[in-house]
């Protein structure tokens, strides 16, 4: 299993093994044996499927593109997780992301296991017709292992509604007469998708931050004031203060998070910087996020890159280097781009005191330990960015019942689900020496181990 996740899963298992309240009926050698068994199950995926998709390009060339579907664990239900289209995709990365899906679903009690897919390509290098073919081939090659009760893909980096619509249609043609709506989630609304699915991850990311720093802190301020935990003091110090926010990534997650922050009346926020693959757009007085979203929708997804484009967008700001978003002097940094963005080489330049992980694994293990020791509060990926898979679950349910929820119902169910998880995790976090990430992992592993034990799978 890839480094950081593997290590924290192991640490969580060690913590649980020493916790006398966890399965007290298991003692001595049997207890040891059970944990060895658990480690073996969680540290390896159940299946790694790999294929080379043969595609004929519009210019007549024929290429074979490597593609993966990793099925990590299905203890809680069918495998679930996105399909990523990106040049840096590789087997280890997809496996690590599949593990995170297992933990994310267990943490939020979503009845799915963990899986992930990936295709090594840059979607910008292909025409629409070629991408359509790639999506169809992906389903053809992996159709035996996919399905509404087996493994349900969804969008991830480089894929969206369009790709899910194509893939579901191909699945339907390959398996006529079988249920197909639940075979893919993140589809367009006309095609059986859920209202609010596109916005769900970004909304959930912002919700996790707001709930922690506003709702929870307000409700528990007396208890927090009595806690010696350094993070309890950070949360109290930040309560009701004007906060500056920087957001790395302005795609499906970052732009929605920025918009939520811009319109949030409970916190005194100012989004001072947003970034994408080209630039950081910065204004210490706060950015006009709706104007930037409008610009991006007309510019194939890119933020303004020049004075001229800023004027065209009607936005007052300066243009900085793409990486500068990470090291600005802000209170809160949202990481909503790719993994490994904060690492050994830039970890000591981070000035934010709170980091929220909208992307999966955006901080390397080493940098995570360093920031934790420095007292930076990190709201981890599996807690913060689960909005996507939570609404994917609602989409899957709606597809089964062919009964659809209103947008407000979806957002209500989403926030209730995240609130439930946070109410379980936060009291532990503010009262013990573990980081928020470790607390989330321990909770997820606790859930998985209890079920595996009850099912008689630990021997
Ligand atoms: N790709 C998203 C994630 O990493 C969503 C997965 C899903 O909806 O299944 O959580």
Short mmCIF file of C-alpha atoms in Angstrom, two decimals, residues 152-317:
data_model
loop_
_atom_site.label_atom_id
_atom_site.label_comp_id
_atom_site.label_asym_id
_atom_site.label_seq_id
_atom_site.Cartn_x
_atom_site.Cartn_y
_atom_site.Cartn_z
CA UNK A 152 -19.62 1.81 -9.22
CA UNK A 153 -17.31 4.42 -10.76
CA UNK A 154 -17.82 8.19 -10.63
CA UNK A 155 -16.00 11.29 -11.85
CA UNK A 156 -12.57 12.24 -10.55
CA UNK A 157 -9.79 14.51 -11.84
CA UNK A 158 -10.18 14.89 -15.63
CA UNK A 159 -13.65 13.30 -15.86
CA UNK A 160 -17.17 14.64 -15.31
CA UNK A 161 -20.83 14.23 -16.20
CA UNK A 162 -20.14 13.83 -19.89
CA UNK A 163 -17.81 10.85 -19.36
CA UNK A 164 -20.20 9.20 -16.87
CA UNK A 165 -23.10 9.57 -19.32
CA UNK A 166 -21.06 7.92 -22.07
CA UNK A 167 -19.90 5.14 -19.77
CA UNK A 168 -23.36 4.37 -18.42
CA UNK A 169 -24.73 4.23 -21.97
CA UNK A 170 -22.01 1.74 -22.93
CA UNK A 171 -22.69 -0.37 -19.86
CA UNK A 172 -26.38 -0.42 -20.78
CA UNK A 173 -25.60 -1.62 -24.31
CA UNK A 174 -23.26 -4.35 -23.07
CA UNK A 175 -25.75 -5.63 -20.48
CA UNK A 176 -29.21 -5.14 -21.98
CA UNK A 177 -32.12 -5.80 -19.65
CA UNK A 178 -30.15 -5.44 -16.43
CA UNK A 179 -30.34 -2.48 -14.03
CA UNK A 180 -27.95 0.20 -15.27
CA UNK A 181 -28.80 3.53 -13.58
CA UNK A 182 -26.68 2.68 -10.56
CA UNK A 183 -23.71 1.52 -12.65
CA UNK A 184 -22.12 4.99 -12.67
CA UNK A 185 -22.72 8.05 -10.52
CA UNK A 186 -21.97 11.69 -11.25
CA UNK A 187 -24.10 11.51 -14.41
CA UNK A 188 -25.92 14.52 -15.79
CA UNK A 189 -29.32 15.21 -14.21
CA UNK A 190 -31.24 14.45 -17.43
CA UNK A 191 -29.50 11.13 -17.58
CA UNK A 192 -30.44 10.00 -14.05
CA UNK A 193 -27.83 12.01 -12.11
CA UNK A 194 -28.64 13.70 -8.82
CA UNK A 195 -29.29 17.39 -8.41
CA UNK A 196 -26.40 18.85 -6.45
CA UNK A 197 -23.89 16.09 -7.33
CA UNK A 198 -21.62 18.42 -9.30
CA UNK A 199 -21.41 20.90 -6.42
CA UNK A 200 -21.37 18.25 -3.67
CA UNK A 201 -17.62 17.88 -3.10
CA UNK A 202 -16.93 21.64 -2.96
CA UNK A 203 -19.95 22.29 -0.77
CA UNK A 204 -18.92 19.48 1.59
CA UNK A 205 -15.36 20.80 1.77
CA UNK A 206 -16.59 24.21 2.83
CA UNK A 207 -19.17 22.70 5.17
CA UNK A 208 -16.52 20.68 7.07
CA UNK A 209 -14.52 23.86 7.65
CA UNK A 210 -17.52 25.98 8.63
CA UNK A 211 -18.95 23.33 10.90
CA UNK A 212 -15.67 22.90 12.75
CA UNK A 213 -14.82 26.59 13.15
CA UNK A 214 -18.32 27.93 13.65
CA UNK A 215 -21.08 25.54 14.67
CA UNK A 216 -19.00 23.14 16.74
CA UNK A 217 -16.85 25.79 18.39
CA UNK A 218 -19.89 27.86 19.33
CA UNK A 219 -21.69 24.91 20.80
CA UNK A 220 -18.73 23.58 22.77
CA UNK A 221 -16.78 26.72 23.60
CA UNK A 222 -16.73 26.16 27.38
CA UNK A 223 -15.52 22.60 27.05
CA UNK A 224 -12.91 23.64 24.47
CA UNK A 225 -11.65 26.44 26.73
CA UNK A 226 -10.91 23.85 29.41
CA UNK A 227 -9.03 21.56 27.01
CA UNK A 228 -5.23 21.61 26.94
CA UNK A 229 -5.27 20.45 23.32
CA UNK A 230 -3.41 22.93 21.11
CA UNK A 231 -6.00 22.60 18.33
CA UNK A 232 -8.83 23.47 20.72
CA UNK A 233 -7.02 26.72 21.39
CA UNK A 234 -6.57 27.38 17.65
CA UNK A 235 -10.27 26.80 17.02
CA UNK A 236 -11.23 29.17 19.84
CA UNK A 237 -8.77 31.83 18.72
CA UNK A 238 -10.22 31.78 15.22
CA UNK A 239 -13.84 31.91 16.30
CA UNK A 240 -15.64 34.92 14.79
CA UNK A 241 -12.37 36.45 13.57
CA UNK A 242 -12.06 37.88 10.05
CA UNK A 243 -10.31 35.12 8.10
CA UNK A 244 -8.27 35.24 4.92
CA UNK A 245 -8.59 32.22 2.62
CA UNK A 246 -6.47 30.95 -0.28
CA UNK A 247 -7.73 28.18 -2.53
CA UNK A 248 -5.47 26.02 -4.69
CA UNK A 249 -7.43 24.71 -7.69
CA UNK A 250 -10.39 26.36 -9.38
CA UNK A 251 -12.05 23.33 -10.93
CA UNK A 252 -15.15 21.48 -9.83
CA UNK A 253 -14.07 21.45 -6.18
CA UNK A 254 -12.09 24.68 -5.71
CA UNK A 255 -14.50 27.00 -7.54
CA UNK A 256 -17.50 25.70 -5.57
CA UNK A 257 -15.59 25.96 -2.28
CA UNK A 258 -14.60 29.54 -3.18
CA UNK A 259 -18.19 30.42 -4.00
CA UNK A 260 -19.46 28.95 -0.74
CA UNK A 261 -16.86 30.95 1.19
CA UNK A 262 -17.74 34.12 -0.73
CA UNK A 263 -21.43 33.82 0.13
CA UNK A 264 -21.04 32.49 3.68
CA UNK A 265 -22.63 34.84 6.20
CA UNK A 266 -21.70 32.86 9.31
CA UNK A 267 -17.95 33.34 9.00
CA UNK A 268 -16.21 36.60 8.35
CA UNK A 269 -14.28 35.32 5.32
CA UNK A 270 -12.32 36.90 2.54
CA UNK A 271 -11.09 34.74 -0.35
CA UNK A 272 -7.84 36.55 -1.21
CA UNK A 273 -6.34 34.05 -3.64
CA UNK A 274 -7.36 31.31 -6.03
CA UNK A 275 -5.14 29.39 -8.41
CA UNK A 276 -5.18 26.95 -11.31
CA UNK A 277 -2.64 25.17 -13.54
CA UNK A 278 -1.40 28.54 -14.89
CA UNK A 279 -1.59 31.27 -12.25
CA UNK A 280 -2.53 32.50 -8.79
CA UNK A 281 -5.00 35.39 -8.81
CA UNK A 282 -4.51 37.52 -5.68
CA UNK A 283 -6.16 40.49 -4.03
CA UNK A 284 -5.58 41.11 -0.29
CA UNK A 285 -8.92 42.96 -0.16
CA UNK A 286 -10.81 39.87 -1.40
CA UNK A 287 -11.65 38.52 -4.85
CA UNK A 288 -14.90 38.78 -6.77
CA UNK A 289 -15.48 35.00 -6.96
CA UNK A 290 -18.76 35.06 -8.97
CA UNK A 291 -17.01 37.19 -11.64
CA UNK A 292 -14.12 34.71 -11.79
CA UNK A 293 -16.51 31.75 -12.07
CA UNK A 294 -18.27 33.53 -14.90
CA UNK A 295 -14.95 34.18 -16.67
CA UNK A 296 -13.80 30.58 -16.27
CA UNK A 297 -17.06 29.26 -17.70
CA UNK A 298 -16.31 31.19 -20.89
CA UNK A 299 -12.58 30.45 -21.13
CA UNK A 300 -12.43 26.65 -21.27
CA UNK A 301 -11.80 26.51 -17.53
CA UNK A 302 -8.79 28.82 -17.13
CA UNK A 303 -8.48 31.79 -14.75
CA UNK A 304 -7.41 35.17 -16.20
CA UNK A 305 -3.68 35.12 -16.98
CA UNK A 306 -3.05 38.79 -17.85
CA UNK A 307 -4.10 42.35 -16.93
CA UNK A 308 -6.17 42.39 -20.06
CA UNK A 309 -8.06 39.24 -19.09
CA UNK A 310 -8.56 40.53 -15.53
CA UNK A 311 -10.17 43.67 -16.98
CA UNK A 312 -12.31 41.53 -19.25
CA UNK A 313 -13.42 39.51 -16.21
CA UNK A 314 -14.09 42.74 -14.28
CA UNK A 315 -11.84 41.53 -11.45
CA UNK A 316 -9.36 43.65 -9.47
CA UNK A 317 -6.35 41.49 -8.66
#
